[in-house]
Short mmCIF file of C-alpha atoms in Angstrom, two decimals:
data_model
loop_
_atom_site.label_atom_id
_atom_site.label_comp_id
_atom_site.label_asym_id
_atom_site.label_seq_id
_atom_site.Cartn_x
_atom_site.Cartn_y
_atom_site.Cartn_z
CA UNK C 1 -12.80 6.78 -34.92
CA UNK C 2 -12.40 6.88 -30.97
CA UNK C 3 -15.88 9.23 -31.51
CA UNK C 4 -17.60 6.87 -33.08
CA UNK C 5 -16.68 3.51 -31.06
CA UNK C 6 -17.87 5.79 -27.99
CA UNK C 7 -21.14 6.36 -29.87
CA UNK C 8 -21.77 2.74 -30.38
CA UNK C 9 -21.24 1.91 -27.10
CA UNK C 10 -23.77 4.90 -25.89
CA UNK C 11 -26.11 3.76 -28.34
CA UNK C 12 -26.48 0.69 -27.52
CA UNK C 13 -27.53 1.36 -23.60
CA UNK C 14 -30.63 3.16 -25.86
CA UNK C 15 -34.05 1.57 -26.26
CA UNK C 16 -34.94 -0.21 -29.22
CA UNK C 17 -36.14 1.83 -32.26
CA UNK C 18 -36.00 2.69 -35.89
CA UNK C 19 -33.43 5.86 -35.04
CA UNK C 20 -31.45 3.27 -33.43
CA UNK C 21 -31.19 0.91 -36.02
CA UNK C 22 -30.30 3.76 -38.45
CA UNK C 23 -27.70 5.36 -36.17
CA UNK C 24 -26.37 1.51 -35.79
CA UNK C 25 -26.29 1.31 -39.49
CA UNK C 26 -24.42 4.92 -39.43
CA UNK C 27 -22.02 4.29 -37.27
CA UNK C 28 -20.97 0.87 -39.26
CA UNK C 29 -20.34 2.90 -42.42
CA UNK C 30 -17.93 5.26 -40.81
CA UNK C 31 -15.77 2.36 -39.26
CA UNK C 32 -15.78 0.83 -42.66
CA UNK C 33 -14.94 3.29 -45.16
CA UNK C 34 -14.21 6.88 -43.18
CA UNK C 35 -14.29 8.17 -47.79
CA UNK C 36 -17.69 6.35 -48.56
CA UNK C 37 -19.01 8.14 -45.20
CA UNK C 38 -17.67 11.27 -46.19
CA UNK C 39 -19.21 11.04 -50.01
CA UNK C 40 -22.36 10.03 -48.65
CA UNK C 41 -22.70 12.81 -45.94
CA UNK C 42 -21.56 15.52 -48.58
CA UNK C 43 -24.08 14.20 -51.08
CA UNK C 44 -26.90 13.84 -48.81
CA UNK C 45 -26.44 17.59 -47.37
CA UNK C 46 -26.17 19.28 -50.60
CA UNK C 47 -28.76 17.69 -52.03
CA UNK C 48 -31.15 18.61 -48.73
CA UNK C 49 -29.55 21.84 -48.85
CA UNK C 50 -30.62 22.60 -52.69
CA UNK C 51 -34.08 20.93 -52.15
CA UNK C 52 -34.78 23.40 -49.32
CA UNK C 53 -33.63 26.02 -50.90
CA UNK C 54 -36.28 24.97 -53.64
CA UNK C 55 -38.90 25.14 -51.48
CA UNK C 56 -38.69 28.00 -49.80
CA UNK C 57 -37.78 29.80 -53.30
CA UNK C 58 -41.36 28.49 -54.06
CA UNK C 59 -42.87 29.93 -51.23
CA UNK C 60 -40.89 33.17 -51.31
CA UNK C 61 -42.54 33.92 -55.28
CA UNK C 62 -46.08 32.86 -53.52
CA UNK C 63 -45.70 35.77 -51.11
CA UNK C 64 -45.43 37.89 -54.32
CA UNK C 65 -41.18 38.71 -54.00
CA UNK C 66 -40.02 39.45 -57.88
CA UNK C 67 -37.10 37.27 -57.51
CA UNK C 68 -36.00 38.17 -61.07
CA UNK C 69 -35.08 41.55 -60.58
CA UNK C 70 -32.71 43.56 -58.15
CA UNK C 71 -33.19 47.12 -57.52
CA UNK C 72 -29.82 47.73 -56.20
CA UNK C 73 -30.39 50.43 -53.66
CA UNK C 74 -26.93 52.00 -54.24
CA UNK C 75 -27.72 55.39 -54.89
CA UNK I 1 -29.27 19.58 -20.24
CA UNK I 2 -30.41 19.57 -16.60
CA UNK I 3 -33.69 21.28 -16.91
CA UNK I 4 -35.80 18.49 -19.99
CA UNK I 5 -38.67 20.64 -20.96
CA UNK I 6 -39.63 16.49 -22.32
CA UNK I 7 -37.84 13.90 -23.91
CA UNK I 8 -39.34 14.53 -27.85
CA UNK I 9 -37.25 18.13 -27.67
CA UNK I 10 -34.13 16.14 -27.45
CA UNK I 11 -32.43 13.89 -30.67
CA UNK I 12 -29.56 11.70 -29.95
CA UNK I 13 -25.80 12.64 -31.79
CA UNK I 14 -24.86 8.65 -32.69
CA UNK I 15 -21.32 10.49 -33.34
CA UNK I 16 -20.55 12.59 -30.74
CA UNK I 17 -22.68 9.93 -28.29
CA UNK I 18 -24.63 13.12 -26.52
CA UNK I 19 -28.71 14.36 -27.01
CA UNK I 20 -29.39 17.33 -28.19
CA UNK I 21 -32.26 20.15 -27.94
CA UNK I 22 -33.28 20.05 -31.71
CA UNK I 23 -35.24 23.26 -31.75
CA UNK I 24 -32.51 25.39 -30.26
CA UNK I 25 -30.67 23.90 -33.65
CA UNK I 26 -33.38 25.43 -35.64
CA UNK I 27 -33.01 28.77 -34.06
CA UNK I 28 -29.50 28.95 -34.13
CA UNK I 29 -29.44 27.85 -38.49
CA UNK I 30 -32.38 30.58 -38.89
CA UNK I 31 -30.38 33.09 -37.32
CA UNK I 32 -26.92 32.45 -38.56
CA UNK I 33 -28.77 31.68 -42.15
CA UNK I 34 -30.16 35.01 -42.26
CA UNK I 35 -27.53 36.95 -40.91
CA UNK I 36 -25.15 34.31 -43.65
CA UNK I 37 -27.52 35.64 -46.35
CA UNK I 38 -27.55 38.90 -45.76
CA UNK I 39 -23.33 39.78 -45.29
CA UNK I 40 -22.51 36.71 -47.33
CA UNK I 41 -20.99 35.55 -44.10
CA UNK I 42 -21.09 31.77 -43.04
CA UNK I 43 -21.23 32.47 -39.56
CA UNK I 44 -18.95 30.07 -38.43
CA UNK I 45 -17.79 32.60 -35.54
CA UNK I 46 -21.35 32.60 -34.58
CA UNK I 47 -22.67 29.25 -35.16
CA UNK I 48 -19.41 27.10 -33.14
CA UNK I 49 -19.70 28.32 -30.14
CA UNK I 50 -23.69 28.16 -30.22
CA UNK I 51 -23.43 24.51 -31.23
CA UNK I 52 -21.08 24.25 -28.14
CA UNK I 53 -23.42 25.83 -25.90
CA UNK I 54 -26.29 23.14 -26.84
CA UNK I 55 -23.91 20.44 -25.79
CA UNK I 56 -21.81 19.54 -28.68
CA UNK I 57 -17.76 18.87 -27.72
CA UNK I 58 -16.08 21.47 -29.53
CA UNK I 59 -14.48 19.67 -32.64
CA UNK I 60 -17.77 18.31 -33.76
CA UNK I 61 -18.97 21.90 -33.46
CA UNK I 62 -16.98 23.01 -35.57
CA UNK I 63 -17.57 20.09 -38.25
CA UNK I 64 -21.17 20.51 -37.70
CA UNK I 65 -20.84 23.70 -38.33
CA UNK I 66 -18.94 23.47 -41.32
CA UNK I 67 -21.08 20.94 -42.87
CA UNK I 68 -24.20 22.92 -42.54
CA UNK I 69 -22.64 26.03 -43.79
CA UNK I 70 -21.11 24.01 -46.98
CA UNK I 71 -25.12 23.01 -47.74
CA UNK I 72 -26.34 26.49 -46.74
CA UNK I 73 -23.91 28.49 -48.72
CA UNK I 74 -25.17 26.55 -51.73
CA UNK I 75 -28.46 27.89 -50.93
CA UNK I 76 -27.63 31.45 -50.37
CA UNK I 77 -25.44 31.28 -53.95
CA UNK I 78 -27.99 29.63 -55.70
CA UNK I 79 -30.11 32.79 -54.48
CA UNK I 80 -27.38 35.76 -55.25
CA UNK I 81 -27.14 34.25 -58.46
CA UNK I 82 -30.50 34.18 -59.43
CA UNK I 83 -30.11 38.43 -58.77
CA UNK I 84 -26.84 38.67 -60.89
CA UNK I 85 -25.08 39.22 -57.36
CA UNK I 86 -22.18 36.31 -58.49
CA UNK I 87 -19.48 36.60 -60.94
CA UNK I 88 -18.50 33.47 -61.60
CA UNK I 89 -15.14 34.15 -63.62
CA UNK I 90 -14.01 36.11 -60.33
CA UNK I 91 -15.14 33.43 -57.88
CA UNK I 92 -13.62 30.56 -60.41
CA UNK I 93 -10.10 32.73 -60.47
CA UNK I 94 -9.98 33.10 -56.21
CA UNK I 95 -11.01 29.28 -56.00
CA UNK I 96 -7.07 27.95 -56.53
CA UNK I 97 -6.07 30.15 -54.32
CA UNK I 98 -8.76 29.89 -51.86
CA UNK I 99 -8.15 25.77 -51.78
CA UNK I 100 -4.15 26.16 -51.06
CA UNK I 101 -4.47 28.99 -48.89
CA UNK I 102 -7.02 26.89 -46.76
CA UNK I 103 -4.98 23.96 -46.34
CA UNK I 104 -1.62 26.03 -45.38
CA UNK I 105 -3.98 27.56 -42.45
CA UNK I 106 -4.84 23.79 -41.40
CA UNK I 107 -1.34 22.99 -41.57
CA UNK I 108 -0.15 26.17 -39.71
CA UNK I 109 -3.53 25.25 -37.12
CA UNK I 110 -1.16 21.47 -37.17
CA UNK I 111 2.12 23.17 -36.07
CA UNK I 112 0.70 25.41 -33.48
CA UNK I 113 -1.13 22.85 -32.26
CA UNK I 114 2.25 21.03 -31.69
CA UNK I 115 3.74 23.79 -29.82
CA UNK I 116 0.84 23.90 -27.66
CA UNK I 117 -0.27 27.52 -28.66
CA UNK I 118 -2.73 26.71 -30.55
CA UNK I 119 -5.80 28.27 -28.41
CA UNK I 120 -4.13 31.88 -27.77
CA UNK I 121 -2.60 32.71 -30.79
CA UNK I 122 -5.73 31.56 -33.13
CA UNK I 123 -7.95 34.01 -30.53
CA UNK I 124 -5.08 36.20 -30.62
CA UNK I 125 -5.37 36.26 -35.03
CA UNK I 126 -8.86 36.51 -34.78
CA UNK I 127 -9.06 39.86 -32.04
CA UNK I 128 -6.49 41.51 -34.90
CA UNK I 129 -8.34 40.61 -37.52
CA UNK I 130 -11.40 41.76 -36.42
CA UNK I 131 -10.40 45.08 -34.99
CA UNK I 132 -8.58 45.95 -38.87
CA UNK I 133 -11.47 45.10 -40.36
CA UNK I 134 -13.66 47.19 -37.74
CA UNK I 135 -11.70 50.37 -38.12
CA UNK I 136 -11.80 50.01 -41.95
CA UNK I 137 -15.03 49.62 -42.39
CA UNK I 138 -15.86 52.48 -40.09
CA UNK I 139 -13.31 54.93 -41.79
CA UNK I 140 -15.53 54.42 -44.61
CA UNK I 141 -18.74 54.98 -43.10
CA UNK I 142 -17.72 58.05 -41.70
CA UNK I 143 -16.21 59.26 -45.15
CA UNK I 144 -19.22 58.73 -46.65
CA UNK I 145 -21.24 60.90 -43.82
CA UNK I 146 -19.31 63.42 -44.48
CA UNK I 147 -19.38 62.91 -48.73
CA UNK I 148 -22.10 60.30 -49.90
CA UNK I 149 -19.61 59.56 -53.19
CA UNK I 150 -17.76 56.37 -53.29
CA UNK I 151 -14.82 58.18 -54.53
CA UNK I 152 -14.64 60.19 -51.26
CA UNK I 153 -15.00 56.30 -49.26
CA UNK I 154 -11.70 56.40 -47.86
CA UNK I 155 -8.92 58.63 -46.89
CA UNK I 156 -6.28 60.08 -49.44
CA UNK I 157 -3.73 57.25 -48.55
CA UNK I 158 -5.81 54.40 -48.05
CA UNK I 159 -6.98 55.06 -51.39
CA UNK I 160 -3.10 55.98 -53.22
CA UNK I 161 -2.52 52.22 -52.08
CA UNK I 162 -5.87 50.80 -52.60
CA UNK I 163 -5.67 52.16 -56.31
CA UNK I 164 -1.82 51.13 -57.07
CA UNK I 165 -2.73 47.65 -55.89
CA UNK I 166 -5.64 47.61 -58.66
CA UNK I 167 -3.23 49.12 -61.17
CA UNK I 168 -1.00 46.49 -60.47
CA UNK I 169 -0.39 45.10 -64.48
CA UNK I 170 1.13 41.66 -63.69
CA UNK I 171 -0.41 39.86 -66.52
CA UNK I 172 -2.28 37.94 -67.83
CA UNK I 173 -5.17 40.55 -67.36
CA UNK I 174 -8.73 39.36 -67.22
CA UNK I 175 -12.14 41.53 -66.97
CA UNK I 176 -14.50 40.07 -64.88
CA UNK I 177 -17.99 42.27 -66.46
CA UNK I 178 -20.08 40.83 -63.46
CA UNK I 179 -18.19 42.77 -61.03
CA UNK I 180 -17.06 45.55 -63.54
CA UNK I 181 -13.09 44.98 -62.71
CA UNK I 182 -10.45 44.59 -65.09
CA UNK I 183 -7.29 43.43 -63.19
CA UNK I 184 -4.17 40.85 -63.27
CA UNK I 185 -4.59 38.10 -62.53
CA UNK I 186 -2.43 37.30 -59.57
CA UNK I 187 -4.83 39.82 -57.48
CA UNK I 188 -8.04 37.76 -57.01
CA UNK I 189 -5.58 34.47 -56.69
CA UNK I 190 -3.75 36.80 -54.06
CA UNK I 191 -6.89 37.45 -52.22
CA UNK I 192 -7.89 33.83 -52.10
CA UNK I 193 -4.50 32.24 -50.89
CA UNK I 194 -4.47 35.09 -47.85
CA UNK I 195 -8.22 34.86 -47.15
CA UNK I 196 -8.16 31.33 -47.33
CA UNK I 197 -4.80 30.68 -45.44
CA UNK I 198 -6.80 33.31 -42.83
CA UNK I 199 -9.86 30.51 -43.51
CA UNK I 200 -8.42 27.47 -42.57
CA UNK I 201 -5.84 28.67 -39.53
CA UNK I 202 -9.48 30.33 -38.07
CA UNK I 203 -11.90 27.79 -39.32
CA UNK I 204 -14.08 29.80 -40.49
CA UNK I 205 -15.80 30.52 -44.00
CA UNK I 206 -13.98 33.74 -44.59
CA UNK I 207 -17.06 36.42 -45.62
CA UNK I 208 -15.65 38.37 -42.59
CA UNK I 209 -12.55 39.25 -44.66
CA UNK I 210 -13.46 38.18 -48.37
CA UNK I 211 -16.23 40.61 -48.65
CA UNK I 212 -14.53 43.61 -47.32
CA UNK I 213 -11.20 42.19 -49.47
CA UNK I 214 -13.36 42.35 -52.65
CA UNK I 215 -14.89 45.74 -51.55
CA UNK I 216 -11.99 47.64 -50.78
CA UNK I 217 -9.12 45.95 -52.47
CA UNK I 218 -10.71 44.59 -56.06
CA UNK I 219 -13.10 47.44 -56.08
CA UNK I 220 -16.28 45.06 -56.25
CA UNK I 221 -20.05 46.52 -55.83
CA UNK I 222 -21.11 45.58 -52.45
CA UNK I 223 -23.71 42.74 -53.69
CA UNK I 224 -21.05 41.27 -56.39
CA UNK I 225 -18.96 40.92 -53.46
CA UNK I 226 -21.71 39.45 -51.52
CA UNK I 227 -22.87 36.43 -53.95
CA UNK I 228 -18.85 35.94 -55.00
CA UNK I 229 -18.19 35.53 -51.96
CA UNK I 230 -20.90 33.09 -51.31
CA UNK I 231 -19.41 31.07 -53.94
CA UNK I 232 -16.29 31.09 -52.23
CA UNK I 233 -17.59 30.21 -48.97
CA UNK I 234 -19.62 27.20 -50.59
CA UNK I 235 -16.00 26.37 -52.39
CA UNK I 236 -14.18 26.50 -48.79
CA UNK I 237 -17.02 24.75 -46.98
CA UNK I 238 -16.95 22.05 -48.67
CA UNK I 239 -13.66 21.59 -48.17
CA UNK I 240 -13.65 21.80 -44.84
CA UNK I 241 -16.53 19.72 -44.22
CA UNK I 242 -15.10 16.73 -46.31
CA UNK I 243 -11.78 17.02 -44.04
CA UNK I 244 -14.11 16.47 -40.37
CA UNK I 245 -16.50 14.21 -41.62
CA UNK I 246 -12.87 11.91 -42.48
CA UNK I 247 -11.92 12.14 -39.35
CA UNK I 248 -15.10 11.44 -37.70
CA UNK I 249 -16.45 14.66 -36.07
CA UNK I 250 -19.57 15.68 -38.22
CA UNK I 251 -23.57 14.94 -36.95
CA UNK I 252 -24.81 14.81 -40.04
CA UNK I 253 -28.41 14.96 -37.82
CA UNK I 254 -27.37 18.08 -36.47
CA UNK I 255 -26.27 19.49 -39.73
CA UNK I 256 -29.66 19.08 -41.59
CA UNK I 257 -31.91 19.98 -38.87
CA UNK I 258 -29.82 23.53 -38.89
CA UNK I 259 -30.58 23.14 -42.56
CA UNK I 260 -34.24 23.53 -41.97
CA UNK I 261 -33.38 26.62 -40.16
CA UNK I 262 -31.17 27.96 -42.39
CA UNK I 263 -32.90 27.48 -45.36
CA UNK I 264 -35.47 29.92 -44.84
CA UNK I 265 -33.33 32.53 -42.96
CA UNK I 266 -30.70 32.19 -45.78
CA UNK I 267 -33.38 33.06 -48.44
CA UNK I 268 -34.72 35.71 -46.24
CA UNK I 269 -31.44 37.25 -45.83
CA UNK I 270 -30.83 37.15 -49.61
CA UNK I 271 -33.94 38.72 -50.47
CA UNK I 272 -33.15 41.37 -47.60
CA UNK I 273 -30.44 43.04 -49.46
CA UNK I 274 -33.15 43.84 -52.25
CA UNK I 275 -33.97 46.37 -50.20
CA UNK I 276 -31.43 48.10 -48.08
CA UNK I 277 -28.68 50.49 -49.13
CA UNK I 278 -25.15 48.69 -49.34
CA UNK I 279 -24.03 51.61 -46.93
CA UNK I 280 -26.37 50.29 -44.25
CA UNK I 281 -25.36 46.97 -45.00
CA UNK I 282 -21.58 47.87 -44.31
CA UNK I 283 -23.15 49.38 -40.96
CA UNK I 284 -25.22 46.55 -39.99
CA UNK I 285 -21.41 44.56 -40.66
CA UNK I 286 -19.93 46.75 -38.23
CA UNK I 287 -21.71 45.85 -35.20
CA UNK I 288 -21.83 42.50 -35.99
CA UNK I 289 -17.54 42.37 -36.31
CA UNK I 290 -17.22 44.49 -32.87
CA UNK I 291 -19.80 42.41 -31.54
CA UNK I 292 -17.69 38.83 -32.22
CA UNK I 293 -14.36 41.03 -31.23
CA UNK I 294 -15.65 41.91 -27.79
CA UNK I 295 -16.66 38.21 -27.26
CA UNK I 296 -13.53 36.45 -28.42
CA UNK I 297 -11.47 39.69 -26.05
CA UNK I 298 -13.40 38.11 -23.27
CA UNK I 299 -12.70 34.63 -23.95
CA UNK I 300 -9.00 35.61 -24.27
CA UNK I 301 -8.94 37.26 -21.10
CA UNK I 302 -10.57 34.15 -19.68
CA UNK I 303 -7.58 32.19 -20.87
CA UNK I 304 -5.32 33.87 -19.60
CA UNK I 305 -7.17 34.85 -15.89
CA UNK I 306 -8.28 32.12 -14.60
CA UNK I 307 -10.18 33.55 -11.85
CA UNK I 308 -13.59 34.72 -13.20
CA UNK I 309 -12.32 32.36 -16.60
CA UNK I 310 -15.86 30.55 -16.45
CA UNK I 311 -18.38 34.04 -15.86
CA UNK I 312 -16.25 35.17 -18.92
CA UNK I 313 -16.78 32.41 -21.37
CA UNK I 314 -20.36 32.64 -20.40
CA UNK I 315 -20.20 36.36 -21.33
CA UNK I 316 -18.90 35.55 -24.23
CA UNK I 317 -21.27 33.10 -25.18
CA UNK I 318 -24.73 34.76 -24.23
CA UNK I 319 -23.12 37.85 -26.48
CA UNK I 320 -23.14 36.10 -29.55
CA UNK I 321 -26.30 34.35 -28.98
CA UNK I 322 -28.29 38.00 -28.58
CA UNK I 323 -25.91 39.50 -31.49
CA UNK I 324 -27.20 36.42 -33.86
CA UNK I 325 -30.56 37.19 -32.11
CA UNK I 326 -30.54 41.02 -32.58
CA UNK I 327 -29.24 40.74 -35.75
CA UNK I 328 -31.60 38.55 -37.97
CA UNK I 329 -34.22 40.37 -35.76
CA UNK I 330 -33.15 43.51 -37.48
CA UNK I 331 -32.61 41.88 -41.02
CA UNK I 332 -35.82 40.31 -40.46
CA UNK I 333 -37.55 43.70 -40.00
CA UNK I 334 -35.93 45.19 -43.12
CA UNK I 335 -37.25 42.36 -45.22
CA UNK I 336 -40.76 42.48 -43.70
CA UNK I 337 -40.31 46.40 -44.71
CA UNK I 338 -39.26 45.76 -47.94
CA UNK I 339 -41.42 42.84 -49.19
CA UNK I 340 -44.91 45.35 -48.01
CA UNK I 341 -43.52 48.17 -50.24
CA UNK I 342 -42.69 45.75 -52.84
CA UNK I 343 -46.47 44.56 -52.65
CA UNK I 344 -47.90 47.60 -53.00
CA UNK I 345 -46.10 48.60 -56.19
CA UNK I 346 -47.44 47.54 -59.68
CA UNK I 347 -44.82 44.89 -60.28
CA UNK I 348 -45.44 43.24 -56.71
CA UNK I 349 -49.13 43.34 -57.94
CA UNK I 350 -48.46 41.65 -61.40
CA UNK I 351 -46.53 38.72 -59.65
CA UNK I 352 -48.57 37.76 -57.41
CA UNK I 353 -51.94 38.18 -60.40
CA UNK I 354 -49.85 35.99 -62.31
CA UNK I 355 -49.52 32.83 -59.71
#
């Protein structure tokens, strides 16, 4: 919590912007509900983390990988 | 932070109330995701002190770090199981154990922390840990120089034990036809509860001893233990992610721009052990655990010698910077290898006719 009061304070010596006003916003959650900020930052990372993972699995069968089938080189 | 190469390079941490260089975040997910990929290692020994090094305090490095393996490990599982690399039942079984084992490590982290011995006996846990699981996996590679069967793997005793563990007929007894085991139950929760006590008092995602504890003890294939473990690591992650973010020390910023990173070197990594031998793998594993045991040696002499304490932690830091380097370099060039031979064969051929 100390963190995050120091943040605030920090951020607000920073120049206006939209970053700013999100980081404001941010910061707000966490000292209101420390759970909702938690389920929110879980959600949003394994969500990015699966819709990466999409993508580059995309781009991965466009360089012509057969991702269906392991040769297990255990001979 | 002294030398700006210009103000765009740099994002601000609202949490931890500090700027960092966002593309040395890239670099250091792509490298930790491919080397995470490849061992089914989260890289948390890797990744923490490389955080630190870019300017975050040291308990948001480690949440970071946790939070971006948590999202990568789903990446790299999502991957191994596509390949048939995760058994599910297996990883399922070790979860219970995993879960309590992690939070007794936090605990005992709690009560050392208390005593105020918190920073040399951790280091102290991990330079053990690392230097068992050195010399094992060495014995076996020089074993199998001498006899390429995985029958001749280890010496006579180390495999008497190794096999009465397995025959161990505590039941119930379950078959886990992913891996090709058939054992009690109580071993897999066994190796969860010690790997993730080992987990949470290190803070860490555990590949470094689950894989080589599936290998040697459950009698796993190298890439089953690989994507299991994944699965574990994802489990564990979580876990510990959920705990820092409560308490305040995550940048979720920093997190997803090391996603970026370590999205593509995770997949790379994954796709990497397509094509090398699980013998090379366990060699390529090697230098990368005597690697992180010579660093953390030189942090602990730093601790406790004060004079020369800061050239050491330096050391220690450029060392696993150019071992993540080195590494995914290496992995890198075994992929590049692999995906050109792949091309060239009739099935590379058809897949990329079909698109």
């Amino acid at each position: 919590m100390t963190a995050a009061v120091k943040g605030a304070e920090l951020l607000a010596q920073m120049p206006g912007s939209l970053f700013e006003e999100w980081a404001e916003r941010w910061l707000a959650l966490y000292a209101k509900s420390p759970f909702q900020f938690t389920v929110i930052t879980l959600a949003v990372v394994v969500t990015v983390g699966a819709f990466l993972g999409m993508i580059t699995d995309f781009i991965i069968k466009r360089l012509g990988i057969d991702l269906n089938s392991r040769e297990v080189r255990e001979k | 932070m002294s030398v700006r190469v210009g103000e765009w390079f740099y994002v601000w941490m609202p949490m931890a109330g500090t700027e960092i260089f966002w593309p040395g975040l890239v670099i250091l997910g792509f490298g930790v995701g491919v080397i995470g990929g490849f061992f089914g290692i989260g890289g948390g020994w890797m990744a923490t002190p490389g955080l630190n090094l870019l300017g975050l305090p040291m308990a948001f490095a480690i949440g970071t770090d946790l939070t971006h393996m948590a999202g990568k490990s789903i990446i790299s599982t999502f991957r191994h199981a596509r390949f048939g690399n995760v058994d599910y039942r297996l990883g399922a079984t070790m979860v219970l154990g995993t879960v309590c084992g992690f939070e007794a490590g936090a605990q005992t982290v709690m009560w050392l922390e208390r005593l105020g011995r918190v920073e040399l006996y951790v280091r102290l846990a991990y330079l053990a840990l690392l230097t068992v699981i050195a010399r094992v996996i060495l014995a076996d590679l020089r074993a199998r120089r001498r006899s390429p069967t995985p029958q001749a793997a280890f010496g006579p005793k180390s495999s008497v034990v190794l096999a009465k563990i397995r025959k161990i007929e505590l039941p119930p007894i379950l078959e886990f036809p992913r891996a090709g085991i058939r054992c009690s139950l109580w071993l897999p929760v066994a190796v969860g509860l010690l790997t993730g006590w080992l987990c949470g008092l290190l803070g860490i995602g555990g590949g470094l001893i689950r894989v080589p504890a599936l290998i040697y003890l459950l009698g796993c294939p190298t890439h089953v233990a690989v994507g299991t473990d994944l699965f574990e690591v994802a489990i564990s992650g979580l876990y510990g992610a959920a705990t820092y973010t409560y308490k305040g020390r995550t940048e979720l910023v920093a997190a997803l721009i090391m996603l970026v990173g370590a999205s593509a070197g995770a997949q790379i990594g994954c796709v990497a052990t397509k094509y090398v031998h699980g013998y090379r793998i366990r060699a390529l594993l090697v230098v990368a655990v005597a690697g992180c045991a010579v660093s953390i040696a030189l942090k602990l002499v730093g601790t406790v010698q004060p004079r020369g304490a800061q050239l050491l932690q330096s050391v220690a830091t450029v060392l696993i910077l150019a071992l993540v380097a080195g590494l995914a370099a290496e992995i890198l060039r075994q992929f590049i290898r692999g995906v050109r031979q792949e091309r060239a064969t009739p099935v590379g051929q058809a897949a990329r006719g079909a698109r």
